[in-house]
JSON list of C-alpha atoms and ligand atoms in Angstrom, two decimals:
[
{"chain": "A", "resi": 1, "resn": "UNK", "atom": "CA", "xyz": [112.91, 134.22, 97.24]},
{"chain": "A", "resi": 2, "resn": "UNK", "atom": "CA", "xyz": [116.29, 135.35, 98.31]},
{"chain": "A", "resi": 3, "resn": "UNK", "atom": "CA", "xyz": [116.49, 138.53, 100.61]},
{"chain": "A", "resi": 4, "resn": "UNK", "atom": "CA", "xyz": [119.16, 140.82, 102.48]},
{"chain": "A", "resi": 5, "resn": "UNK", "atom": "CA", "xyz": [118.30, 141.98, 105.81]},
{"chain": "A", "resi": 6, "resn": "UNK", "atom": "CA", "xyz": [121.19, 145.22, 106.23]},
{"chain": "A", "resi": 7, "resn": "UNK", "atom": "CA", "xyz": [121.63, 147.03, 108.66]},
{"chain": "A", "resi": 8, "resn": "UNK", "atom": "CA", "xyz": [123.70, 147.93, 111.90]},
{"chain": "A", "resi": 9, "resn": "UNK", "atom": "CA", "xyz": [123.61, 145.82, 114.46]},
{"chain": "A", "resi": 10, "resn": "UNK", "atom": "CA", "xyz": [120.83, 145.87, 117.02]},
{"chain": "A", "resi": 11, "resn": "UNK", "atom": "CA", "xyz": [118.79, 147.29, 113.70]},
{"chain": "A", "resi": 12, "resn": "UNK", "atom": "CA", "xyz": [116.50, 144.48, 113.79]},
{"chain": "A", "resi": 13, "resn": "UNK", "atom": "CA", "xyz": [117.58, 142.01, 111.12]},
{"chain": "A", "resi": 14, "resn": "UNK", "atom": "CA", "xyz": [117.42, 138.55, 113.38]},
{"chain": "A", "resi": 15, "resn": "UNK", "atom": "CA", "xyz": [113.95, 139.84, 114.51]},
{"chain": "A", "resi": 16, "resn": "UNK", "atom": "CA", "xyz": [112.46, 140.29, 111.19]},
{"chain": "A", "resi": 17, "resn": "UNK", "atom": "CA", "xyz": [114.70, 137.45, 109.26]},
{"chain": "A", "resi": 18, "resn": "UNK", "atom": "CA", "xyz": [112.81, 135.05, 112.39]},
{"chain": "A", "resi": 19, "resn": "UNK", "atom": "CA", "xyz": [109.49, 136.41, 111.25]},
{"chain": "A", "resi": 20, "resn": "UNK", "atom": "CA", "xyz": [110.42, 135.81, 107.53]},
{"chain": "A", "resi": 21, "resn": "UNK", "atom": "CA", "xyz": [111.67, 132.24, 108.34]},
{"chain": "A", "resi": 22, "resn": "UNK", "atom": "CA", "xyz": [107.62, 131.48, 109.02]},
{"chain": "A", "resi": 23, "resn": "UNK", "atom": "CA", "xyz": [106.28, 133.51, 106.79]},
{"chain": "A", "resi": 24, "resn": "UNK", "atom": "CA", "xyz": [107.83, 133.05, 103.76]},
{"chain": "A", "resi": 25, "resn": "UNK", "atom": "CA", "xyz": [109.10, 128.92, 104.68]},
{"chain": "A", "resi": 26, "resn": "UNK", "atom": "CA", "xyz": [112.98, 130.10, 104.67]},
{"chain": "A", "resi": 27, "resn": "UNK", "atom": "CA", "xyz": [116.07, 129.73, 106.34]},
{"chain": "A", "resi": 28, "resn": "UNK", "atom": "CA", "xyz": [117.74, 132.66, 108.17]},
{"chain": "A", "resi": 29, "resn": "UNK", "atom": "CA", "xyz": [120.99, 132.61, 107.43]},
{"chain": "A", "resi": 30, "resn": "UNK", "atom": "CA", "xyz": [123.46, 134.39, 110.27]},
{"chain": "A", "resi": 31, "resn": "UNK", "atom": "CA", "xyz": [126.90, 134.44, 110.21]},
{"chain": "A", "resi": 32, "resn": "UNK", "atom": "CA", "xyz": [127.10, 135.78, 113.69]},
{"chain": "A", "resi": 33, "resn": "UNK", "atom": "CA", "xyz": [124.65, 132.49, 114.63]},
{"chain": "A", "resi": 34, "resn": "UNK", "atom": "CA", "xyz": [127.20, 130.30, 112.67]},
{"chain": "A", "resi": 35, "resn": "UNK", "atom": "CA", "xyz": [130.14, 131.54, 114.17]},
{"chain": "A", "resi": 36, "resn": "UNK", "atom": "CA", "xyz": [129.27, 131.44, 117.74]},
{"chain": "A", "resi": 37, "resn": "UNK", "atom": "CA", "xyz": [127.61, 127.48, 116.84]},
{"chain": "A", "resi": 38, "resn": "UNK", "atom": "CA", "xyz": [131.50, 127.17, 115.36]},
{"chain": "A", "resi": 39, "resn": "UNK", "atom": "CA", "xyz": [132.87, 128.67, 118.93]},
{"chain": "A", "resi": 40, "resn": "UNK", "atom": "CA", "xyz": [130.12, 126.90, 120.89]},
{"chain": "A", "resi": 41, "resn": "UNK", "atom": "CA", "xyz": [131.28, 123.55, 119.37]},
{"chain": "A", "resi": 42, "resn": "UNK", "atom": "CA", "xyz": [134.91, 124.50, 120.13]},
{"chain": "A", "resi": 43, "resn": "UNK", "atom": "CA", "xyz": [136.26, 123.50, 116.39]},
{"chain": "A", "resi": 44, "resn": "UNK", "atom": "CA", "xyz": [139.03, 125.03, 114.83]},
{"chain": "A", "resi": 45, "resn": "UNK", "atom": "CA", "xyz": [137.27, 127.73, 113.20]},
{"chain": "A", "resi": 46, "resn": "UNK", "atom": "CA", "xyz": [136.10, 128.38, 117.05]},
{"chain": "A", "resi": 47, "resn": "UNK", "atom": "CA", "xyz": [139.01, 128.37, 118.02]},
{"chain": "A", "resi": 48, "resn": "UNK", "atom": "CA", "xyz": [140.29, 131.02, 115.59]},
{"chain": "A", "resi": 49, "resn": "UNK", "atom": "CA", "xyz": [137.22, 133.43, 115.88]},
{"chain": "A", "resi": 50, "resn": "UNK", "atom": "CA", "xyz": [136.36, 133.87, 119.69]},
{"chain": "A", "resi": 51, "resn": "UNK", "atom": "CA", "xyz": [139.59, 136.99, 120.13]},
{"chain": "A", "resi": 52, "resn": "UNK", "atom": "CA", "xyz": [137.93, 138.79, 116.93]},
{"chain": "A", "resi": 53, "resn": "UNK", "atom": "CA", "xyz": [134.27, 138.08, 117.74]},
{"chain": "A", "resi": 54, "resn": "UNK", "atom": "CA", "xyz": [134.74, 139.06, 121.60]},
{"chain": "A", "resi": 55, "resn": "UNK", "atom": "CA", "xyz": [136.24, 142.09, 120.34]},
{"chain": "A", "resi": 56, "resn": "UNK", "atom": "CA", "xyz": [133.58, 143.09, 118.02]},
{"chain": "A", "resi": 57, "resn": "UNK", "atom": "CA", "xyz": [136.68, 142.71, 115.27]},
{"chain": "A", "resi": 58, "resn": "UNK", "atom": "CA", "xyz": [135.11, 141.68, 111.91]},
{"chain": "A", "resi": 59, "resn": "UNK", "atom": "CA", "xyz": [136.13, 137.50, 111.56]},
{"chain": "A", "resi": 60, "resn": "UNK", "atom": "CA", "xyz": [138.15, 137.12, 108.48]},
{"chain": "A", "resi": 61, "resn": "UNK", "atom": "CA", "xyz": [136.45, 137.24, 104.74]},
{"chain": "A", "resi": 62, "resn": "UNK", "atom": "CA", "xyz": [137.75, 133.49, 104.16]},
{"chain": "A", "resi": 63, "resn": "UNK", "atom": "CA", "xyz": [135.87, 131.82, 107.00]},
{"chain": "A", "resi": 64, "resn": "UNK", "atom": "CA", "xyz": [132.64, 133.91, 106.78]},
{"chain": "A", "resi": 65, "resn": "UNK", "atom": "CA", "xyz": [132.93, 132.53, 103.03]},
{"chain": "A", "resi": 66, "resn": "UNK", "atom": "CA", "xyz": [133.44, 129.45, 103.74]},
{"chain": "A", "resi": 67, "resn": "UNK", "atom": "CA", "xyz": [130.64, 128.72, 105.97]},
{"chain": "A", "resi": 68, "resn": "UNK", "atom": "CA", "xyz": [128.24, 130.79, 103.28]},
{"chain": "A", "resi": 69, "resn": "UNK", "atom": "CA", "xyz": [129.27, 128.53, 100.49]},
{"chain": "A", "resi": 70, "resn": "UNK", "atom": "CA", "xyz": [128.05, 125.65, 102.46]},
{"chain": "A", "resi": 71, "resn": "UNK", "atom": "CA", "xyz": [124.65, 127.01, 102.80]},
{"chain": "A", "resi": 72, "resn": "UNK", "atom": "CA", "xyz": [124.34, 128.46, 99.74]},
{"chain": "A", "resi": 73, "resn": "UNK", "atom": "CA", "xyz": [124.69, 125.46, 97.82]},
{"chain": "A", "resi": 74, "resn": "UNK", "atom": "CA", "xyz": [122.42, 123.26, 100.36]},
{"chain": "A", "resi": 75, "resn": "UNK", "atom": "CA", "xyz": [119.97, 122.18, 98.22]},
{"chain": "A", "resi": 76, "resn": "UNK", "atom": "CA", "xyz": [117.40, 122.35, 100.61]},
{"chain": "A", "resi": 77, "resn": "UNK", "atom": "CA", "xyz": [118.00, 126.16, 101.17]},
{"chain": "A", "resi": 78, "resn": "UNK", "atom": "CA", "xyz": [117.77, 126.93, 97.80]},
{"chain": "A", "resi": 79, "resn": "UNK", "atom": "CA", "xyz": [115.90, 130.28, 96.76]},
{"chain": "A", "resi": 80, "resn": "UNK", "atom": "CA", "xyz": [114.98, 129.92, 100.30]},
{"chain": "A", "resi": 81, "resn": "UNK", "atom": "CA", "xyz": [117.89, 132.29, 102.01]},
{"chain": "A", "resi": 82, "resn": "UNK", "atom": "CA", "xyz": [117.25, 135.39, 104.33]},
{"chain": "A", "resi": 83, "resn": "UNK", "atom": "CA", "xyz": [120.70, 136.83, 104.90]},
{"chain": "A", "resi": 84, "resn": "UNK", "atom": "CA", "xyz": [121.12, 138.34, 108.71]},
{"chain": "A", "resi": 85, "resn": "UNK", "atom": "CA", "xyz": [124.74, 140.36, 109.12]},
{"chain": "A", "resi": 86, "resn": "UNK", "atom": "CA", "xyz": [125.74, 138.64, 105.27]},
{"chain": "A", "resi": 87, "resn": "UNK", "atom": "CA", "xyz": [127.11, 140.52, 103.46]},
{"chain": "A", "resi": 88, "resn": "UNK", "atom": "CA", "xyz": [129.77, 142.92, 105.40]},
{"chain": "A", "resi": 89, "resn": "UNK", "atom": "CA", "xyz": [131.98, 144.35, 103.46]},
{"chain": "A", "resi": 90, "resn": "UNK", "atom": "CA", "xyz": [132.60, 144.53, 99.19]},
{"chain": "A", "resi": 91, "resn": "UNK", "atom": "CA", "xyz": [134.13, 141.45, 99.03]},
{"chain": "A", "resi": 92, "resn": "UNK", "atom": "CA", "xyz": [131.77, 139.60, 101.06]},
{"chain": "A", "resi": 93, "resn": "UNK", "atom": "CA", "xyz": [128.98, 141.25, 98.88]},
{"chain": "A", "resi": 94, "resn": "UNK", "atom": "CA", "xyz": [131.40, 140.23, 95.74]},
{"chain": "A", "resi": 95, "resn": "UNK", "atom": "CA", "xyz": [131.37, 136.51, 96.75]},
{"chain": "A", "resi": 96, "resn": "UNK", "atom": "CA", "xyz": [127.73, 136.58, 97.30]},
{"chain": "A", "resi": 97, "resn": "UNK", "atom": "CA", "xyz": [127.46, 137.37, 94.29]},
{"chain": "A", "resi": 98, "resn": "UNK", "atom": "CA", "xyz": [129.75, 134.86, 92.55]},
{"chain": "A", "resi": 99, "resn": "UNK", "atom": "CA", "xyz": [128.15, 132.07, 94.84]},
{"chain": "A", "resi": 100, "resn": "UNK", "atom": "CA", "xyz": [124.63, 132.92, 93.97]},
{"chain": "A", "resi": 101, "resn": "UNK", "atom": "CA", "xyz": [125.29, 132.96, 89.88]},
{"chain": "A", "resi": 102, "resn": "UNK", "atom": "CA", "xyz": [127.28, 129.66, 90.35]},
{"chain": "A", "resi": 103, "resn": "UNK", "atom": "CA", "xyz": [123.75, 128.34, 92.14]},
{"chain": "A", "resi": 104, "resn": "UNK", "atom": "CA", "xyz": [121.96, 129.85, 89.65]},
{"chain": "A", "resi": 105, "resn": "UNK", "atom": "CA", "xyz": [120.28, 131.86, 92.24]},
{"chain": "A", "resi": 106, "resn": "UNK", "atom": "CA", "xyz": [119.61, 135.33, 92.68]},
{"chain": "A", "resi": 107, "resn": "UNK", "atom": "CA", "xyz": [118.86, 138.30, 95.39]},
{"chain": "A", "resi": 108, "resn": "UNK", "atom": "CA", "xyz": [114.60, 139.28, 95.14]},
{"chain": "A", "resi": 109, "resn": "UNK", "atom": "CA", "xyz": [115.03, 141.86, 97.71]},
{"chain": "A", "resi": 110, "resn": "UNK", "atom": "CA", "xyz": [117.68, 144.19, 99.65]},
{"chain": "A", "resi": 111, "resn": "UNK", "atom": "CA", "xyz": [116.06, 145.68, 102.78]},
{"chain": "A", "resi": 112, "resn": "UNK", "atom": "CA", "xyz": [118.13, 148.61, 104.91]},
{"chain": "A", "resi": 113, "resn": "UNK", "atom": "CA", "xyz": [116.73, 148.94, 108.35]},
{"chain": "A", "resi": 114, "resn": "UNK", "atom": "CA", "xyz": [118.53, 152.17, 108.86]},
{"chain": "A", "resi": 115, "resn": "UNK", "atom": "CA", "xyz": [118.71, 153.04, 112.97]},
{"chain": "A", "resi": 116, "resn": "UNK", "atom": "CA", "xyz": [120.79, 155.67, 114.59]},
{"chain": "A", "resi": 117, "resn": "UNK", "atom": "CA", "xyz": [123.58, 154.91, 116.85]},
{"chain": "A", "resi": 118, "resn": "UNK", "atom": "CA", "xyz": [121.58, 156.28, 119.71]},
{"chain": "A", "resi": 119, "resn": "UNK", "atom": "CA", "xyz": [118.72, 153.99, 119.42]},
{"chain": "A", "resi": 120, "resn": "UNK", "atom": "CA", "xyz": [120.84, 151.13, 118.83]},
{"chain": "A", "resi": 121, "resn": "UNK", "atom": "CA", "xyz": [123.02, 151.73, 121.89]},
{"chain": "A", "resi": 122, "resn": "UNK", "atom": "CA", "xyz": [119.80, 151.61, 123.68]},
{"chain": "A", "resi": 123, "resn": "UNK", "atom": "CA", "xyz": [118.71, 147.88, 122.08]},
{"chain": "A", "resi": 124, "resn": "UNK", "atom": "CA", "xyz": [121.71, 146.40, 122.35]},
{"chain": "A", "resi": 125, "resn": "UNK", "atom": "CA", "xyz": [121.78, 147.16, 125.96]},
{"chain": "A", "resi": 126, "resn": "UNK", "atom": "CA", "xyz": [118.85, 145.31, 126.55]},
{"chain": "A", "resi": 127, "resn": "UNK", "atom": "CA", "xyz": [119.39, 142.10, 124.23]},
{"chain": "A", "resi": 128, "resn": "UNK", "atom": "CA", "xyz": [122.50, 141.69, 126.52]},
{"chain": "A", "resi": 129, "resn": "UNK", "atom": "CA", "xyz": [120.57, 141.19, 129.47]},
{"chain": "A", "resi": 130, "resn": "UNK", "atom": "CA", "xyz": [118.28, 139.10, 127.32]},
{"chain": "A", "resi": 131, "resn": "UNK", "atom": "CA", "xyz": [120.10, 136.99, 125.65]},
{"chain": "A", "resi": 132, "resn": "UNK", "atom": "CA", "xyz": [123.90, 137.04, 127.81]},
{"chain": "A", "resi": 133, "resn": "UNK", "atom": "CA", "xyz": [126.09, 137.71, 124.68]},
{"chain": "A", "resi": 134, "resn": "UNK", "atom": "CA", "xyz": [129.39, 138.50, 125.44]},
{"chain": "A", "resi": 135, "resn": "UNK", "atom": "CA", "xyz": [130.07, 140.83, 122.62]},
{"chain": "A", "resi": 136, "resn": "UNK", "atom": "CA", "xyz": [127.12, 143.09, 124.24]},
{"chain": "A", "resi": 137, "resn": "UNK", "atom": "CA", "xyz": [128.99, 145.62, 126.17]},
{"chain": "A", "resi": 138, "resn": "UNK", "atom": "CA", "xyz": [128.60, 149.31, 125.41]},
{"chain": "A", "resi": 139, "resn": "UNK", "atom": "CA", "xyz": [132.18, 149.33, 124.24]},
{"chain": "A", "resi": 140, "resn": "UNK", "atom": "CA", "xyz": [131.88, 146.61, 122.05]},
{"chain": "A", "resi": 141, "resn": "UNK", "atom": "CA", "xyz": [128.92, 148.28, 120.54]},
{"chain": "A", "resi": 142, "resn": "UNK", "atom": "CA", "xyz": [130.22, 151.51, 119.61]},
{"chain": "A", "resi": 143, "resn": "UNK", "atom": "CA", "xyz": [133.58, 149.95, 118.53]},
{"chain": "A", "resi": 144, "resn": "UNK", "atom": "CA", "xyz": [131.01, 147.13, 116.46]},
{"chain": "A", "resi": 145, "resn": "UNK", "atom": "CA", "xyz": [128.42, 150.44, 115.30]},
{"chain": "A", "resi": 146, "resn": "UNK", "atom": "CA", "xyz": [131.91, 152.55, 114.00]},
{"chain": "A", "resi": 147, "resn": "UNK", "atom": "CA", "xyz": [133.19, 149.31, 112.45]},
{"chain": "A", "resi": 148, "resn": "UNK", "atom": "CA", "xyz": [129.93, 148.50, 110.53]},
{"chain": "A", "resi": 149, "resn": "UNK", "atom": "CA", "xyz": [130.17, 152.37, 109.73]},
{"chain": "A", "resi": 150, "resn": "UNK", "atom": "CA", "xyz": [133.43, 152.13, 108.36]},
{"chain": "A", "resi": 151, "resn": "UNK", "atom": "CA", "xyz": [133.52, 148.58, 106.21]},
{"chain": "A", "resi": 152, "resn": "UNK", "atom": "CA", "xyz": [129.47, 148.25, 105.69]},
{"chain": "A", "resi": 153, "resn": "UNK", "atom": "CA", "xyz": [128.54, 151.66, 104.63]},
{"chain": "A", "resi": 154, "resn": "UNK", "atom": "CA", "xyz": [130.41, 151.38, 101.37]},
{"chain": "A", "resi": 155, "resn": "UNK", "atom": "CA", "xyz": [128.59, 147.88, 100.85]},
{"chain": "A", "resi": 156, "resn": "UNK", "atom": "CA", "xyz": [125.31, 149.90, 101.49]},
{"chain": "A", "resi": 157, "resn": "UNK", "atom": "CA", "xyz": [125.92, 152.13, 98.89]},
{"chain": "A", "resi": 158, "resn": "UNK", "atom": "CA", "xyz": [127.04, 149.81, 96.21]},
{"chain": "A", "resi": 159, "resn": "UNK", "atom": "CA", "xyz": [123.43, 148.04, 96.88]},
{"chain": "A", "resi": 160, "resn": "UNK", "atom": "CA", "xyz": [121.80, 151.26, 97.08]},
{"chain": "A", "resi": 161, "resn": "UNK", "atom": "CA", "xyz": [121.53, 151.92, 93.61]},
{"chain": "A", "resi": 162, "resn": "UNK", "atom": "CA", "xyz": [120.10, 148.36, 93.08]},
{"chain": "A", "resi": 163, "resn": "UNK", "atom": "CA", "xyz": [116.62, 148.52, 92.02]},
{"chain": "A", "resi": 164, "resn": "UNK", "atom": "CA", "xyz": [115.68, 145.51, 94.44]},
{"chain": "A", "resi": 165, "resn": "UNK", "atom": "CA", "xyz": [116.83, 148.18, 97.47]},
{"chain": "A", "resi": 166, "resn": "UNK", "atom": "CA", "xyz": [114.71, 149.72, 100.10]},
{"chain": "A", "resi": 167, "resn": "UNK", "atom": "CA", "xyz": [115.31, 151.68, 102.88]},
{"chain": "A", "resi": 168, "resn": "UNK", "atom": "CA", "xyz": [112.98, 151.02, 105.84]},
{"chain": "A", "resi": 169, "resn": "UNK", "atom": "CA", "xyz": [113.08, 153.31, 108.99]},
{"chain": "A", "resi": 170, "resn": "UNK", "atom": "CA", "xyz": [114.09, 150.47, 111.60]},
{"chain": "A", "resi": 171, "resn": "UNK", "atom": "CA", "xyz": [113.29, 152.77, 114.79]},
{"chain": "A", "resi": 172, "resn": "UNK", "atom": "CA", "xyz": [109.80, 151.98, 114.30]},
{"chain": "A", "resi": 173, "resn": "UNK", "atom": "CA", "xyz": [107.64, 149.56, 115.96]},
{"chain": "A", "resi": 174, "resn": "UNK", "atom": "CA", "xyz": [108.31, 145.70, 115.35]},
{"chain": "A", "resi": 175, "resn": "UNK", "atom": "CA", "xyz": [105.03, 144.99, 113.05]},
{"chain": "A", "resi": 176, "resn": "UNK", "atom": "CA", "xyz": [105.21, 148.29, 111.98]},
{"chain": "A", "resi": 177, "resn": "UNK", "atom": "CA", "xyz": [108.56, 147.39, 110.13]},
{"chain": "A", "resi": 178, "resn": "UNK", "atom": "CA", "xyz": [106.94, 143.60, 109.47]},
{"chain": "A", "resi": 179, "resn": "UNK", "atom": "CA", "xyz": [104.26, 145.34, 108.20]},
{"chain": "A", "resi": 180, "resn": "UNK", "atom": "CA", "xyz": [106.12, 147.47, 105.81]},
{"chain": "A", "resi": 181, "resn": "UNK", "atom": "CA", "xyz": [108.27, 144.78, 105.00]},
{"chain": "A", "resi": 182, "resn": "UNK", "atom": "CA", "xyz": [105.12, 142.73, 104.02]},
{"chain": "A", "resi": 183, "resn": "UNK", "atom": "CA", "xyz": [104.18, 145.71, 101.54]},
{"chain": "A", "resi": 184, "resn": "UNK", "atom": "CA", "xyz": [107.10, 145.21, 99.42]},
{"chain": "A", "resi": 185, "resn": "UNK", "atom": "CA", "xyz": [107.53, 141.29, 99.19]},
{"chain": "A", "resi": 186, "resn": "UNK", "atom": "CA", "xyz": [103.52, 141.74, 98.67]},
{"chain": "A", "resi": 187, "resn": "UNK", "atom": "CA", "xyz": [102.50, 138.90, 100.89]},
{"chain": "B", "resi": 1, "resn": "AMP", "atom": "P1", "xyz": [126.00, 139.53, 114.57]},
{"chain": "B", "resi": 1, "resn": "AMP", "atom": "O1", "xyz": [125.38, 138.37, 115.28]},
{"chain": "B", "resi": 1, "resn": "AMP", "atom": "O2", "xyz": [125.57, 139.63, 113.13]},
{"chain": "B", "resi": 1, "resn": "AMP", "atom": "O3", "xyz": [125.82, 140.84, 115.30]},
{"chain": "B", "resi": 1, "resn": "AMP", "atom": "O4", "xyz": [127.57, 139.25, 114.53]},
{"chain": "B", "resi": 1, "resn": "AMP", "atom": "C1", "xyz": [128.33, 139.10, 115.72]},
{"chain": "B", "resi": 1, "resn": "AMP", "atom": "C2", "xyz": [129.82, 139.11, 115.40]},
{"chain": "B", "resi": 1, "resn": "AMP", "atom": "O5", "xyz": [130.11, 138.03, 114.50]},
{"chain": "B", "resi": 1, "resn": "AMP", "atom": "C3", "xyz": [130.32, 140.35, 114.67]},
{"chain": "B", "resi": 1, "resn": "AMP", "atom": "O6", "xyz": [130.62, 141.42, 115.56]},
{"chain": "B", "resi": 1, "resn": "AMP", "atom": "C4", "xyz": [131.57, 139.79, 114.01]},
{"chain": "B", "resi": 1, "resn": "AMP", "atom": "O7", "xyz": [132.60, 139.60, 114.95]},
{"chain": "B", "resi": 1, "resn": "AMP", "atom": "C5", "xyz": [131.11, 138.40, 113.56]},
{"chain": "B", "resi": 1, "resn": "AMP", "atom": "N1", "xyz": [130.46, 138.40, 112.22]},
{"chain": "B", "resi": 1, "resn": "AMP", "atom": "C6", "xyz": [129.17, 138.12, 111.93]},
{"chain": "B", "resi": 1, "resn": "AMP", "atom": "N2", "xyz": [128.92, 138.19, 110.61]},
{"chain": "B", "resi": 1, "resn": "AMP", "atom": "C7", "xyz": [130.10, 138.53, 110.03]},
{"chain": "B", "resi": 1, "resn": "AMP", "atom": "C8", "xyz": [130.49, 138.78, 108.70]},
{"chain": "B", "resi": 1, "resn": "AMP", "atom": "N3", "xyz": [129.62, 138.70, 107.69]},
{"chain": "B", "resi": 1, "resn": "AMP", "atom": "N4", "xyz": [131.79, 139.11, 108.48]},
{"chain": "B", "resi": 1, "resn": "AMP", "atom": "C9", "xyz": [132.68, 139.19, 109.48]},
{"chain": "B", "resi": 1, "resn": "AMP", "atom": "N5", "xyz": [132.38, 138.99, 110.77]},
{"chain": "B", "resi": 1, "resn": "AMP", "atom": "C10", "xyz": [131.10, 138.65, 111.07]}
]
């Protein structure tokens, strides 16, 4: 089973992409996770990402590709993939799609947590003092909420019409969303 977690940030994807990991045996797949591991390990990629990712900038199409390809074709991952913040914009989604035919893979399931900008605001205030991220500052988060606004929503709607699609209300409660989640994948 292959699955898209959308969704703003702070919306709740890593949360319910960790519970999926368990529940399903998969592998979350993050590209925020495997940029800041790229940053964290201080390789060239790092090295080329930490202005943009500090600054809640989108990182470049190519690299985000790049390390995608890798894991998409990891034979071990295979049918096996819960996308977290993957794909961001058209071409991104466009790729995706290209790398999944060329795996002979496919998507099972597109899930929208849709949140308002309020509510996020309010989250990502709190993973920063949780988890120290340095792209967790109010600014950042409006400037990351308007940017996801601006280069996500059109990826949302070109999913939207998808029959695999469905919009879950992401203000609710954790295992109320798990819950509904569960519904649909019928687990
Ligand atoms: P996230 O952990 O998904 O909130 O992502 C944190 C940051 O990583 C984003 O604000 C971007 O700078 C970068 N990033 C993560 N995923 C992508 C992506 N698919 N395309 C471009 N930039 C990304």
């Amino acid at each position: 089973m292959n699955i898209i977690l959308f969704g703003p940030p702070g919306a709740g994807k890593g949360t319910q992409a960790k519970y999926l990991v368990k529940k399903i045996n998969s592998f979350q797949i993050s590209t925020g996770d495997l940029l800041r591991d790229e940053i964290k390990k201080d390789t060239e990629i790092g090295r080329k990402i930490i202005n943009d990712m500090n600054d809640g900038k989108f990182v470049n199409d190519e690299i985000v590709n790049q390390l995608i390809e890798k894991v998409i074709f990891d034979p071990q991952k295979k049918n096996k993939l819960i996308f977290d913040g993957y794909p961001r914009s058209i071409s991104q989604a466009q790729n995706l799609d290209l790398l999944l035919n060329k795996s002979h893979q496919k998507l099972n399931f597109i899930f929208f947590l849709n949140v308002s900008k309020e509510t996020i605001v309010k989250r990502i205030e709190k993973r920063k003092i949780l988890e120290k991220r340095s792209d967790d500052d109010s600014k950042t988060i409006l400037k990351r909420y308007d940017k996801y606004m601006q280069t996500t929503k059109p990826v949302l709607d070109f999913y939207s019409k998808n029959p695999i699609f469905h919009e879950i209300d992401g203000s609710m409660k954790i295992d109320e969303i798990t819950s509904k989640i569960d519904t649909f994948l019928n687990v």
